[in-house]
Structures are given as structure tokens and as C-alpha cells.
């Protein structure tokens, strides 16, 4: 068998550079050392032209009754492409059965797997015969049943139940029983019956009661119920596990991940060390250890663990993580290509590779990579469609993104892993004001897993449904869904934020403050919660408290640019423009590609500028100050930083040149944009071991999407550009800025307002009519209903009791930590110098 393995590796080219490992050399040496001593049985097939078949024949001639050789040759024959016909395989199967007995599980499994696509009735008949006649039926025979659509559901259930019954009577190992329970639960999940989910749960519950090996059913039950283990539950389950009854270390890794997420890094390392001692050949334990190091911010140690895991076994996850650590295109692509060679059917590899290419700005190559993942992927295909759709959203191709999300749902519509596709599709529809359609998508996603009130309902889908109810004016229903969302995931920061914003807009400030503070207690590293609470306090006139919240928020969210931009806005609103500019310069140092930072700097410059209009003079638009030459230069610098300068130039006329931009200059701009769209070279997307790209490091001027900020910031900067160019009398540039912004985000209502003001100033009635029609097409989709967000004054600073929903979530999720302790911790830190604010005057 070792010789056969070496021979297979030789054919695969693994030893093609090692002297003495040529195919002919190995075959000649094997023939001389192992001459055939027994005539072959006539039913043993010989594949003409196959050297591997020849070596199997030599080995079987020497050991004709070897179970390993007989099964290995059967597996080789049935997995060839194409495999031999049935009239060749069936006699060989009969020969193996005559030697090994009628119920050898490995021969039967290989044979039925071969038969299922071609002759399902015969395969089912063989399975039935084995299960009825064998005293201890083998669970491996059942493994193909759950996934094959041509076998009726009642037949699958009957065979699984009979196997469980016979194995229980014969006191078979619990490991075999567990496999039968797991197969039966899969059968129920794939059934068309509404009761399939509950039947799967009851099956797994029965399996989890077994004294040994039951932890596998417990794990599957947790996944099915969409709930997580408590740390003590995992400790109890892991104490029952060993390498014989549990072939993998998944529970240990889950336990370690939970501890590391809670900051218990030493405990996580001890758990993983124990797992390494039990499963020495499991490289995934080392991968998990690398992830813990990553969470601690130690990339060097993380890379060491990933490399060690690859020395133990090939792992696409480790290769993907090494690709993310690699410096330079050439090294990164090598890792992705190695991952594709390791498993060309793993959709997560294609998703990660495609996302990497899109960050380089090589969108066509990225699309080709995603397309390959959708065609070739057999696992993780949902992630391919999701990554592809998100890329198209960032490119402003909303319709294409919706198509991809829908296609992904149709491909994996019954998989619980499709929840994030439902969420993304629903949010796109919600942003397009298609409220009823979005609501339908969210509720369909929830219904796939038992409905709104089912244990383990998806928190993101519950939040999406709540936002739809808010838009429809059903605030009471929205509050119920917000409560369910935070019940399912108390660390879902956006759910706390959205619920709090609902109460703010309803004037319920006391309730909103409670929700924001409880949310921060459970996820204090999420900037949006600090931002929302600080904004509310600032709007209520509590400027000192707002400043304190921004400070402590940045202490807990060190990489958040949005918090600094918001804090700068507060200072400028209070008249502290110098301090606001300093804060924005700090933000620019963190992320020079973020459009909102440039917007803040430009507004500060406009306030401090000389107000000498560059070309013409018009009234103020949008409530901002006048624009001077320095502000326009800063604006153009910002447009270049976010990658929109070339787009504006392509859409405008050169006034000094007396017409359109010169042809050769326009051609240069188009070439630059084409490079940004398709990559710097014209080579095809890398799909094999021959990785493309010759540079170890990216040039500084690479046309990369990673070079540009988020879509929201770019749209905001383009809107501001349109307003400033309008004031300066640069009408073509103003119109080009608005058009580009609407291309990126056609659902931004303030854009239509600012654009309409421009056309009104120019008395362009035709342009106004076109713009009104575009706005009508977009916003007429919004479902009618009362406006739920009405400002009021009740609740703030009063002693009235909190609504029962807010009381419940505060008691469940907010009593163990005092919010004042979080504020004190941040305020006492020396890092607060990063955000210095002036004292209140």
C-alpha cells in the first residue's frame, strides 16, 4: 500500500524533481520485487493505459485476499473520471464480497456511492438488504441517503430507524449509533415537511443522551437551535471526549474561541494545548491558536502557528490567513493559488481571493474569480455570492448585487448559512425604499428557522424586520422585534443602536439612554453606540457629557474615524473651529481615504477662508459658508484621495480649452480608470498554479479600491463638491459631482435636494423635470404609512417608569456592569490626550 501511495504521488507530480522517482523506474522495481505468484481472478478488471491499475494488479497477485488492497482498488475504479461501466464494477464487487463477506461496510459504501447517481433503485435495494440482514448494520451505508433526492423521504427514515433499533439491541459502540442519529437528523432537515426541523431536533436530543460520543449530537443540536454553548457546558462535554470516540477537536476549538472572545487568552491556550495532546495530527487546532494570537494583536506568533499547521496537514483556512498576512501581490497570490490546489471546491477560498482582487481595483478579475467559485464550489458557496454581491454594491451596481443575493438564496435557500444573504438582500431593498419586498425577505429568512419567536432566530434578520416595521409606522411591532434581536444576541450593537434611535426620534430620551448604555455594556468596542449616545446628549444641550462620551468611546474604539469626525463636528458647532480642525487632522492620520474626514476639513477651511469666490458668485446652498480658493484646492485633493477626481474630469468640459477636454487627455484619464476597473495588466485572472503578478510590493500609485474610502464617505464628499462648485460657478463640475454621487447611491434623498437647487439656479426646467422623475421612481416605492418618528419631550429627566420592554432588557443584559465604571475606566486613561477638548466656558 505504501508503494501504491508513492506511485500515485509520482503521477500527481509531487516527486517530479527527485531523481529515481520516475514512473517507469518505480514500476520496473516493483515488478522485480513483487512478482505475481497467484493467477488473477477473471473478475478483477485491468484498466488499459493506467500505470496505477498495473501496480494494483501486481499487488493483488501477491496478496489476493488483502482487505485494504481490494477496497483501495474498488475506490480507485469507482472514482476514476470516467469510471468503468457497471458490467465491469459489479463482477469485481461480487468477487470482493466472496472474499470479505456479504456485509463488508467499506466495499458496500464504495459500491452504493458508485451506483446512486446511475441506478438509485439498485443502490437502495443493496442498502435495505444490508440493514435487514446484518446483525450490526454499518452507519457508513446511510451517509449518502440524506443528500440524494431520488430516494423517497419515508424510505430514508425507515432505514435510519431500523439501523438505530438493531444497533441498540446488539450493544453496538455508541459512535455508530451517533452517526445514525446524525444521518437521521439530516434526513429530517432535507424533508419537505414543515415538521422536519422539530423532528431533527428531537432526533439530536435523543442522540445527545448517550453516555459517550453524545457530545456530537449536542453540538449539532446547538447549531440547529442557533444557540451557543455556555463555557461550563463546553467544559463538561469536552471532559467526555477522547481521540477514539471523537475524530476531531471541534468542541475544544469552540470552547477556546469562546474564552478568547471574552479575553481569557491564557485559558484558551491551555484548552488548545490539551486538544493538541489528544489530536496530534489535527492541524486545525494550530489554526485556532493562530486566531487567538491574531485577536491579541500578535501577527508574528499567529503566522508561526499557521505555518506549523500546514506542516501537519493541508488547510485552506490556514492558507487564506497566510495570504492575508503576505506582503506584496506575488506572495499573496501564491498562497491563494496554493489554497485552490488544496481544495478547488471550497467556496471560501474563491470568496477571499475575489475580495482581494477587488481591493486591488481589478474588478473584472475579481468577478471571474467569484464566477469560478459559484460554478466549482461545493462548500461555502453562499460566501461566494455574498462577497460578489457586496463588491457590486461598493461599485454602485445595485441591481447586479440584488441579482447575486437572490441567486445565492436560490442555490442554498434551505441552508441556515443563507441567513446573511437574506439580510444583505433585505437591506438593499430597504435602502431602495422597497419596504414590503424587504419585509418579505426578512420574514422568509426567519421562517426558514422556525419564525420570529423560535429559539436561535437570526438577530440580524430580526433587526431588518424591525427596521421595516419602523418604516411602515408600526413602532409597537418594531419594539417587539428589537427586543427579540437583542435577546438572541446581546452583543448585536446595531440592534441596540437602532432601537435607541427609534426612542430618540420618538422623544423618549430616558429610554434611549438606557438602551445605548446597556448596548455599550455588552459591546463597548462598537463606535456607533458611543456616537449615537454622544449625539443625543449634544442635541439635548449636554455638551460636556457628549465630549466625555466621545473621549471614552475613542479609548474603547481606537481605530474609529467616525467618532473623531463626530467630535470635530461638535466642536465646530460650538464655534471651536481650530480644535475641530486638529481633531480632523488626527482622523486623517488614521484614514486618509475616508470622505467624511475630507468633508469636515473642507467645511472648516470654508469657515476660516477669505471667501473670495474663484469663478462667479452665487447664494449659499445647503447652509454652508462661502468657498475660497484654498477650500476648492482642498476639495480637489480630497476627491483625488477617494478616487473620484478622474470621474469628475471625464464628465466635465474644459472652459479654458473652449470645449470638451482634449482628446489625448481624456484618453489618458480613461486609461487610468480602465486600469482601476480591470487591473494594471491585461493578463487573465489567475486560476491555476501559475500565479500572476511579478511585484513583491504594490507601487504607491496603484489604482486600488483599498486606496479609496467607504461608499458613504465618497457620496458625502461628492455631494459637498457639487454644492461648492455651484457656489463657485463651476456648473459643469457641480453637475458631474451630483451625477456621480447619484450613480454610486441613487437612494440618497439629500442628493436630489442639492442637485435640484443647482438646476433651479440655472433655470434649467428640463433638468428639474428629469430629476423629479428620477426621484419619483426611487421614492414612490416607499410603502405608505404614518410617519413613526415624531419628536416629543416626554420621558427625559422624569421619574416615570421605563416601558416593560426596556426594563426587561436592562435587567437581563445591563445589571452586571455599571456604565459609570466604563466611563471612569476610559476617563482615567492617559490615552485621552488623543482627544483633547476645550473646557466648557
PDB file of C-alpha atoms in Angstrom, residues 65 67 205 229 404 425 489 510 535 559 561 576 614 724 732 766 828 837:
ATOM      1  CA  UNK A  65      -7.190 -11.610  -0.080  1.00  0.00           C
ATOM      2  CA  UNK A  67      -8.984  -6.249   2.523  1.00  0.00           C
ATOM      3  CA  UNK A 205     -31.821  15.304  21.618  1.00  0.00           C
ATOM      4  CA  UNK A 229     -22.726  26.818  24.490  1.00  0.00           C
ATOM      5  CA  UNK A 404     -26.447  37.852  -6.949  1.00  0.00           C
ATOM      6  CA  UNK A 425     -30.713  41.428   0.096  1.00  0.00           C
ATOM      7  CA  UNK A 489     -27.573  38.310  20.502  1.00  0.00           C
ATOM      8  CA  UNK A 510     -34.600  58.439  29.007  1.00  0.00           C
ATOM      9  CA  UNK A 535     -25.097  62.854  19.577  1.00  0.00           C
ATOM     10  CA  UNK A 559      -9.473  52.825  15.071  1.00  0.00           C
ATOM     11  CA  UNK A 561     -12.569  57.605  12.431  1.00  0.00           C
ATOM     12  CA  UNK A 576     -14.215  75.834  18.222  1.00  0.00           C
ATOM     13  CA  UNK A 614     -12.974  81.655  -7.646  1.00  0.00           C
ATOM     14  CA  UNK A 724     -19.105  74.073  -3.576  1.00  0.00           C
ATOM     15  CA  UNK A 732     -20.361  71.505 -15.230  1.00  0.00           C
ATOM     16  CA  UNK A 766     -35.961  70.419 -18.316  1.00  0.00           C
ATOM     17  CA  UNK A 828      -8.627  57.711  33.827  1.00  0.00           C
ATOM     18  CA  UNK A 837     -11.353  69.058  24.203  1.00  0.00           C
TER      19      UNK A 837
END
